[in-house]
PDB file of N, CA and C in Angstrom:
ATOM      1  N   UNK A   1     197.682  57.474 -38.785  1.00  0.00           N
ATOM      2  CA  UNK A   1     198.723  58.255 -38.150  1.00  0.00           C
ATOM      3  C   UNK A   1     199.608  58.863 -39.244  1.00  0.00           C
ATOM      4  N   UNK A   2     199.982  59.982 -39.047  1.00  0.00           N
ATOM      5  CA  UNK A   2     200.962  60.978 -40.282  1.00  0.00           C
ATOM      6  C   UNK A   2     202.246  60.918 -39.606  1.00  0.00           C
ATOM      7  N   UNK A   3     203.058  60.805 -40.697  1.00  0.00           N
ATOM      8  CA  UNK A   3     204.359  60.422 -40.759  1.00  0.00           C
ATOM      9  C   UNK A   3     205.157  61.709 -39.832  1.00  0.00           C
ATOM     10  N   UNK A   4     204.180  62.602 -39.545  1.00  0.00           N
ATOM     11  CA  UNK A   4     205.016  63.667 -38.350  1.00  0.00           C
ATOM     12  C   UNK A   4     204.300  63.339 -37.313  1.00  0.00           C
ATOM     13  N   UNK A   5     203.659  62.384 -37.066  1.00  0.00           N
ATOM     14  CA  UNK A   5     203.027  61.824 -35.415  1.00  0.00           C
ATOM     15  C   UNK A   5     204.506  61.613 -34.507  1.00  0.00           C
ATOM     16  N   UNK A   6     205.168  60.302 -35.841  1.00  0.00           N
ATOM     17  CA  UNK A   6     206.300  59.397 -35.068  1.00  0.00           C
ATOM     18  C   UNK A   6     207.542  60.086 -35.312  1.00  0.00           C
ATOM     19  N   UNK A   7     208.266  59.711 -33.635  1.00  0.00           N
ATOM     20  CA  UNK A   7     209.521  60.466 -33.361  1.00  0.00           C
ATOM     21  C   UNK A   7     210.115  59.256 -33.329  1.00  0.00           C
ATOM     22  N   UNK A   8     211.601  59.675 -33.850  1.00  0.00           N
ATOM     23  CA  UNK A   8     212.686  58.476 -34.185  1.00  0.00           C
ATOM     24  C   UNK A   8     212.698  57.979 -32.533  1.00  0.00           C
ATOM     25  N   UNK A   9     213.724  56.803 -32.680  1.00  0.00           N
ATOM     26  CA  UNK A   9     214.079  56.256 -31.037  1.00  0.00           C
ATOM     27  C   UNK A   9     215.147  57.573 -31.156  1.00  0.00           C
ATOM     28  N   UNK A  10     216.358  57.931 -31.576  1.00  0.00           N
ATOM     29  CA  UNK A  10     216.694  58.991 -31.246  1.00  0.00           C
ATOM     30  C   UNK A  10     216.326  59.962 -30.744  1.00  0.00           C
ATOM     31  N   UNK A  11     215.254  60.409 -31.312  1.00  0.00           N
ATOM     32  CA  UNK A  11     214.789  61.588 -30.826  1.00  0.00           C
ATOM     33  C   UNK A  11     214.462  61.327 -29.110  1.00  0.00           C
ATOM     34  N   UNK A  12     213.742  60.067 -29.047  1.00  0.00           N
ATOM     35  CA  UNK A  12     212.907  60.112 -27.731  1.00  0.00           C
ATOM     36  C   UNK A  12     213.860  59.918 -26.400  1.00  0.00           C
ATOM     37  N   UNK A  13     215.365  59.445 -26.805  1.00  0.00           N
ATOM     38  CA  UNK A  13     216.705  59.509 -26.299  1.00  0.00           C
ATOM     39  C   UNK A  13     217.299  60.160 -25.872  1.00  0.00           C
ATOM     40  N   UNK A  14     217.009  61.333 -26.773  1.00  0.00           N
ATOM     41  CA  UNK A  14     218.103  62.485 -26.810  1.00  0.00           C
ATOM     42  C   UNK A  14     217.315  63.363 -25.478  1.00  0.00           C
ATOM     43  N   UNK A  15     215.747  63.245 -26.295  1.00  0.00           N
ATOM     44  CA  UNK A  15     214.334  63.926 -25.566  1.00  0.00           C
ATOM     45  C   UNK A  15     214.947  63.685 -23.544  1.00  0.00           C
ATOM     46  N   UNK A  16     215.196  62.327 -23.321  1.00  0.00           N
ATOM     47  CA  UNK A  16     215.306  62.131 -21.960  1.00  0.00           C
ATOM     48  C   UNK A  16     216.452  62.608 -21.306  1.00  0.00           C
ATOM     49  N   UNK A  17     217.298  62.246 -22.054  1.00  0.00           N
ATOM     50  CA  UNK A  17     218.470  62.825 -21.702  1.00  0.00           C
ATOM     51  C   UNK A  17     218.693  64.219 -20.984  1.00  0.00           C
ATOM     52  N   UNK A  18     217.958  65.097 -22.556  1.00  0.00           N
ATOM     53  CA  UNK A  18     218.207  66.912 -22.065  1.00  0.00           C
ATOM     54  C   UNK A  18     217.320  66.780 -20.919  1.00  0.00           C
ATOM     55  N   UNK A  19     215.907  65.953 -21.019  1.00  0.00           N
ATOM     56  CA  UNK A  19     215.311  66.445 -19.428  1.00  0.00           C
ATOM     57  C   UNK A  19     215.588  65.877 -17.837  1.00  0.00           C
ATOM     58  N   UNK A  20     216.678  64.817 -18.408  1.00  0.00           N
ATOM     59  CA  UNK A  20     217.268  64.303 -16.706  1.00  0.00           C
ATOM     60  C   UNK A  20     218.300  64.581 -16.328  1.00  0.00           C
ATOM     61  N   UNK A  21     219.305  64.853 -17.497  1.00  0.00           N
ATOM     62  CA  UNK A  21     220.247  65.463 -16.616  1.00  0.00           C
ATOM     63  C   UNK A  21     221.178  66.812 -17.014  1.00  0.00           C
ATOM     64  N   UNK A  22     221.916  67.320 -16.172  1.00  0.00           N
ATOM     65  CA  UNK A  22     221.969  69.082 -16.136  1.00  0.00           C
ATOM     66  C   UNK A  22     222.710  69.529 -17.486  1.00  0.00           C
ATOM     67  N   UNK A  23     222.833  69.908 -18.938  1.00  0.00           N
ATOM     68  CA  UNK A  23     223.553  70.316 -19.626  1.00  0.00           C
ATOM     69  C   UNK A  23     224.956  70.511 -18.844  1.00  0.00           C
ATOM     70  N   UNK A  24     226.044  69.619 -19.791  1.00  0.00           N
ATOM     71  CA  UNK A  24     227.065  70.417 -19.380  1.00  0.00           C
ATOM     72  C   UNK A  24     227.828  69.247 -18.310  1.00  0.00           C
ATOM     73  N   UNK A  25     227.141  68.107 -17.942  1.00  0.00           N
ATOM     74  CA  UNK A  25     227.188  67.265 -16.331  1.00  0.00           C
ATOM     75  C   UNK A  25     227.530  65.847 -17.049  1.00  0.00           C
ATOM     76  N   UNK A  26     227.434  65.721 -18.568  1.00  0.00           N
ATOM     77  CA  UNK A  26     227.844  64.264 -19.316  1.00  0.00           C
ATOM     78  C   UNK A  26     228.358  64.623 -20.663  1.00  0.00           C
ATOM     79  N   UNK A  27     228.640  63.394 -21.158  1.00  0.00           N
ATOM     80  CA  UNK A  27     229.199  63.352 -22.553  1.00  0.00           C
ATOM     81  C   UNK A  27     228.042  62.387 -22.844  1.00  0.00           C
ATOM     82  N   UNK A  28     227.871  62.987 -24.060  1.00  0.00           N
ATOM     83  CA  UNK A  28     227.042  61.815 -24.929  1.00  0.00           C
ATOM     84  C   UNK A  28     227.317  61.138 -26.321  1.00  0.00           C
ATOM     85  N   UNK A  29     227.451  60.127 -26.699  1.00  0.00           N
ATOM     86  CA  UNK A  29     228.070  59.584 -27.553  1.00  0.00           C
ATOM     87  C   UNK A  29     227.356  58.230 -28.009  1.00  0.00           C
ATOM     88  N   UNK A  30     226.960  58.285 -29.701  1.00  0.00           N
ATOM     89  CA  UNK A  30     226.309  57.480 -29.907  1.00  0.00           C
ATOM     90  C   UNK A  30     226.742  55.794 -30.095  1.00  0.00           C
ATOM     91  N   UNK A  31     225.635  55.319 -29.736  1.00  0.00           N
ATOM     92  CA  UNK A  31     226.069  53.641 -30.099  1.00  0.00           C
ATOM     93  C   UNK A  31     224.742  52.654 -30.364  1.00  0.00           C
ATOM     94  N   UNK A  32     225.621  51.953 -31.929  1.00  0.00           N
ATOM     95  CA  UNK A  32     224.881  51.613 -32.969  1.00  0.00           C
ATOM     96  C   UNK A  32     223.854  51.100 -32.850  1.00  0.00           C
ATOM     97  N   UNK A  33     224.493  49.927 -31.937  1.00  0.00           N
ATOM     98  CA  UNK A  33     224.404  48.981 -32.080  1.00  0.00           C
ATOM     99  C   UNK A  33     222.676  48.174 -31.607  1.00  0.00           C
ATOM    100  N   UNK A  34     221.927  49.331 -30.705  1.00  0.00           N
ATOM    101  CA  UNK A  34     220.738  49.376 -30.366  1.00  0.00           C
ATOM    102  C   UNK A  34     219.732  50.523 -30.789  1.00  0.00           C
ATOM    103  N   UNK A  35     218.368  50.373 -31.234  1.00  0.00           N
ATOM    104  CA  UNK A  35     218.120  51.649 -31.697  1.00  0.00           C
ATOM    105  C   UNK A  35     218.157  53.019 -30.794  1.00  0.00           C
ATOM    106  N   UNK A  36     218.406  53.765 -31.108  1.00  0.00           N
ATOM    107  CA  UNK A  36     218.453  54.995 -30.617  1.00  0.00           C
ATOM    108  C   UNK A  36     219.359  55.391 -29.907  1.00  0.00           C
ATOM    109  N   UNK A  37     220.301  53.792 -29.493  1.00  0.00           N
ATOM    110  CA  UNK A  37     221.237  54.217 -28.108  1.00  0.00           C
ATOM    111  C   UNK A  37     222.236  54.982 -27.807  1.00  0.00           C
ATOM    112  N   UNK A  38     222.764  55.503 -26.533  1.00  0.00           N
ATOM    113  CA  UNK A  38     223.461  56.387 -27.164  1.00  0.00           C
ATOM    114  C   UNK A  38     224.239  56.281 -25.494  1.00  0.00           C
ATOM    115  N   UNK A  39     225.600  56.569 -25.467  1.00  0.00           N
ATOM    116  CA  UNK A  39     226.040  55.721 -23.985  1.00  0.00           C
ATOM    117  C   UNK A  39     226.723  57.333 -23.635  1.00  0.00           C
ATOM    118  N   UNK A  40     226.042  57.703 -21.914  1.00  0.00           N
ATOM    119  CA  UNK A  40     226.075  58.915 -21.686  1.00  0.00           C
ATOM    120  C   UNK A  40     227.555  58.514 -20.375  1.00  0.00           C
ATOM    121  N   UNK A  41     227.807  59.205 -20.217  1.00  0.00           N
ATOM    122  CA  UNK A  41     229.060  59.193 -19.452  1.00  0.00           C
ATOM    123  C   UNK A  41     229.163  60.817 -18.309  1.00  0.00           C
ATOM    124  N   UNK A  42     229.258  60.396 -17.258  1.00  0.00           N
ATOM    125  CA  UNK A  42     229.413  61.472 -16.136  1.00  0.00           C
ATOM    126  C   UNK A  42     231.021  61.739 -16.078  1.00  0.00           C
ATOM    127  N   UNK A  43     231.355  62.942 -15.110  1.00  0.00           N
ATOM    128  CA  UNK A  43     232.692  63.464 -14.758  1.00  0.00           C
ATOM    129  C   UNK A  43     233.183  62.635 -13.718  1.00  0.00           C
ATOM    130  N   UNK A  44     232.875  61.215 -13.522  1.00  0.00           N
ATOM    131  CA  UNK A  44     233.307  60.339 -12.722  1.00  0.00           C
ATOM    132  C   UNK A  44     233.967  59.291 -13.189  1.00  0.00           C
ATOM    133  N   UNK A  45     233.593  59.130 -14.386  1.00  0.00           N
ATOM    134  CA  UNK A  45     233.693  58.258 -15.373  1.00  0.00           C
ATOM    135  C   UNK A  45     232.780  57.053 -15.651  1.00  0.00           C
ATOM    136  N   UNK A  46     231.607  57.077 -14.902  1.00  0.00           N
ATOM    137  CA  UNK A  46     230.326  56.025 -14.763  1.00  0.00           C
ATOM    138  C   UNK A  46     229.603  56.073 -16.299  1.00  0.00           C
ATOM    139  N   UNK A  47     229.369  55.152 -17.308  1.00  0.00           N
ATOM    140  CA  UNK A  47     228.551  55.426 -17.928  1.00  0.00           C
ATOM    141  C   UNK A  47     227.348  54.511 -18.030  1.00  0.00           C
ATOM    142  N   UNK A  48     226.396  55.127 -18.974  1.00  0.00           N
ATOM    143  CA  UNK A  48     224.763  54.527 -18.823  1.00  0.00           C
ATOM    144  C   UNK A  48     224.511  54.637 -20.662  1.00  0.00           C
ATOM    145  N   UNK A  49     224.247  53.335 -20.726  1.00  0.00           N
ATOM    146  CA  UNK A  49     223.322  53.615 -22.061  1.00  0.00           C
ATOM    147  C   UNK A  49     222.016  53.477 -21.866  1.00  0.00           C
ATOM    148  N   UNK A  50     221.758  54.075 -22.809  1.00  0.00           N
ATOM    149  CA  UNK A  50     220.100  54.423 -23.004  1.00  0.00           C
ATOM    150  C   UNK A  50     219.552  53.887 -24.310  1.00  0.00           C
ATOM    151  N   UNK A  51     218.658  53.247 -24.570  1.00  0.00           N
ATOM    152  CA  UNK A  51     217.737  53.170 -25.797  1.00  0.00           C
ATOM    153  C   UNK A  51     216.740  52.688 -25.606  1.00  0.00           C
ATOM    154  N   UNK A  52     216.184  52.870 -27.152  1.00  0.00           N
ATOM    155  CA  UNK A  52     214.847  52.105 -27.400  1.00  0.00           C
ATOM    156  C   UNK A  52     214.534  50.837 -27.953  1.00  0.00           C
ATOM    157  N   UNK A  53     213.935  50.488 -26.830  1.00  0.00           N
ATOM    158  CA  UNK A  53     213.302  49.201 -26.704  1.00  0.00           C
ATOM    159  C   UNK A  53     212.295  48.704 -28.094  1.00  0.00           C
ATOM    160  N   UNK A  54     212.388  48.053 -28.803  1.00  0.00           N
ATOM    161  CA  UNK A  54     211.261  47.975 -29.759  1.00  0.00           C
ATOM    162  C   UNK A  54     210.074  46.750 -29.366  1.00  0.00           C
ATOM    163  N   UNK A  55     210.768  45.733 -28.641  1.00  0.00           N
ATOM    164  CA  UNK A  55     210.020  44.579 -27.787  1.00  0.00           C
ATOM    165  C   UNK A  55     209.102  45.476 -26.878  1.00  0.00           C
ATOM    166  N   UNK A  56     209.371  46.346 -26.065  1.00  0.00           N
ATOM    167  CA  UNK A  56     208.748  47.100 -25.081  1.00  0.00           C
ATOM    168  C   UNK A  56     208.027  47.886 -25.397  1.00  0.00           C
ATOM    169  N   UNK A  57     208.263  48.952 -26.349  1.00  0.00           N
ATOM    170  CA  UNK A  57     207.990  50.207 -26.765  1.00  0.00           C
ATOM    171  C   UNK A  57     208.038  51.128 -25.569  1.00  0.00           C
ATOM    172  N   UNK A  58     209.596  51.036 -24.861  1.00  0.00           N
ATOM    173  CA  UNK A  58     209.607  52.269 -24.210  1.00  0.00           C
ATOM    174  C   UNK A  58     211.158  52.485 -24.322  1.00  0.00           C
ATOM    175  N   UNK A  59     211.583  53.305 -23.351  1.00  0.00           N
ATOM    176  CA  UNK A  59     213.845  53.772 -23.393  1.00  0.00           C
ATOM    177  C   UNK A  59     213.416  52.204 -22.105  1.00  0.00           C
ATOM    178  N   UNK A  60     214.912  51.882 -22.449  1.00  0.00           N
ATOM    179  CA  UNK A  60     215.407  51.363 -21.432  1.00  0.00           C
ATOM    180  C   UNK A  60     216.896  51.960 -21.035  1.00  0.00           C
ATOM    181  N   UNK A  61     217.515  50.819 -20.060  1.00  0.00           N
ATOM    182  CA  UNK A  61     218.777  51.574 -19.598  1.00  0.00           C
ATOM    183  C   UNK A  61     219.709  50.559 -18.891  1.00  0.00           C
ATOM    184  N   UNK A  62     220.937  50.317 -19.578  1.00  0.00           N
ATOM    185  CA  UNK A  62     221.703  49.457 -18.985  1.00  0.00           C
ATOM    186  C   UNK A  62     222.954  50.414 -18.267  1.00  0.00           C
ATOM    187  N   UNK A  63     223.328  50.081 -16.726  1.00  0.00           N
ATOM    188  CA  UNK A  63     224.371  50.541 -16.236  1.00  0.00           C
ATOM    189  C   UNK A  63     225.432  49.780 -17.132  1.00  0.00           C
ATOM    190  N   UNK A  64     226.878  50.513 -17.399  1.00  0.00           N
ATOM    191  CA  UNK A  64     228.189  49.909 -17.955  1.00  0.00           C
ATOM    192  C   UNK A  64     228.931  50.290 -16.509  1.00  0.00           C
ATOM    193  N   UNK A  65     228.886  50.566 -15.366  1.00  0.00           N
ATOM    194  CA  UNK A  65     229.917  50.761 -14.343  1.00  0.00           C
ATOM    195  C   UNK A  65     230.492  52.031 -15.004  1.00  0.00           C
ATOM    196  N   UNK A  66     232.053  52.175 -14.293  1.00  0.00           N
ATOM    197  CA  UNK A  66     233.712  52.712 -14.226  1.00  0.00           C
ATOM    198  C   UNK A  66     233.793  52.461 -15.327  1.00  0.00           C
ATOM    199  N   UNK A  67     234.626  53.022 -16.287  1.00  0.00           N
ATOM    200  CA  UNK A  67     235.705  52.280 -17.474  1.00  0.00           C
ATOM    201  C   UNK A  67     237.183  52.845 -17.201  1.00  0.00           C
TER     202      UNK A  67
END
């Protein structure tokens, strides 16, 4: 496999993001602390992080509620 096969967990993050939800409809803002993760936030104030799983090899997704 060549080193331009593999896409960062970022990338594959960011990748889901632009295709689920509408530009413009969240904030996105990164966090470290998991690879790739990155905790998206609606105009409600609900947010969702997202990352990559390395146990799994897929995104996962934890609800955070309200803040």
């Amino acid at each position: 496999m060549d080193k331009s096969d593999i896409v960062s967990p970022s990338r594959k993050v960011l990748k889901f993001i632009n295709d689920c939800f509408v530009p413009g409809s969240v904030t996105v803002k990164e966090c470290p602390l998991v690879p790739g993760g990155k905790i998206i936030r609606d105009k409600s104030g609900s947010e969702l992080l997202i990352f990559w799983s390395v146990e799994y090899e897929c995104l996962m997704q934890a609800d955070l509620g309200k803040w």
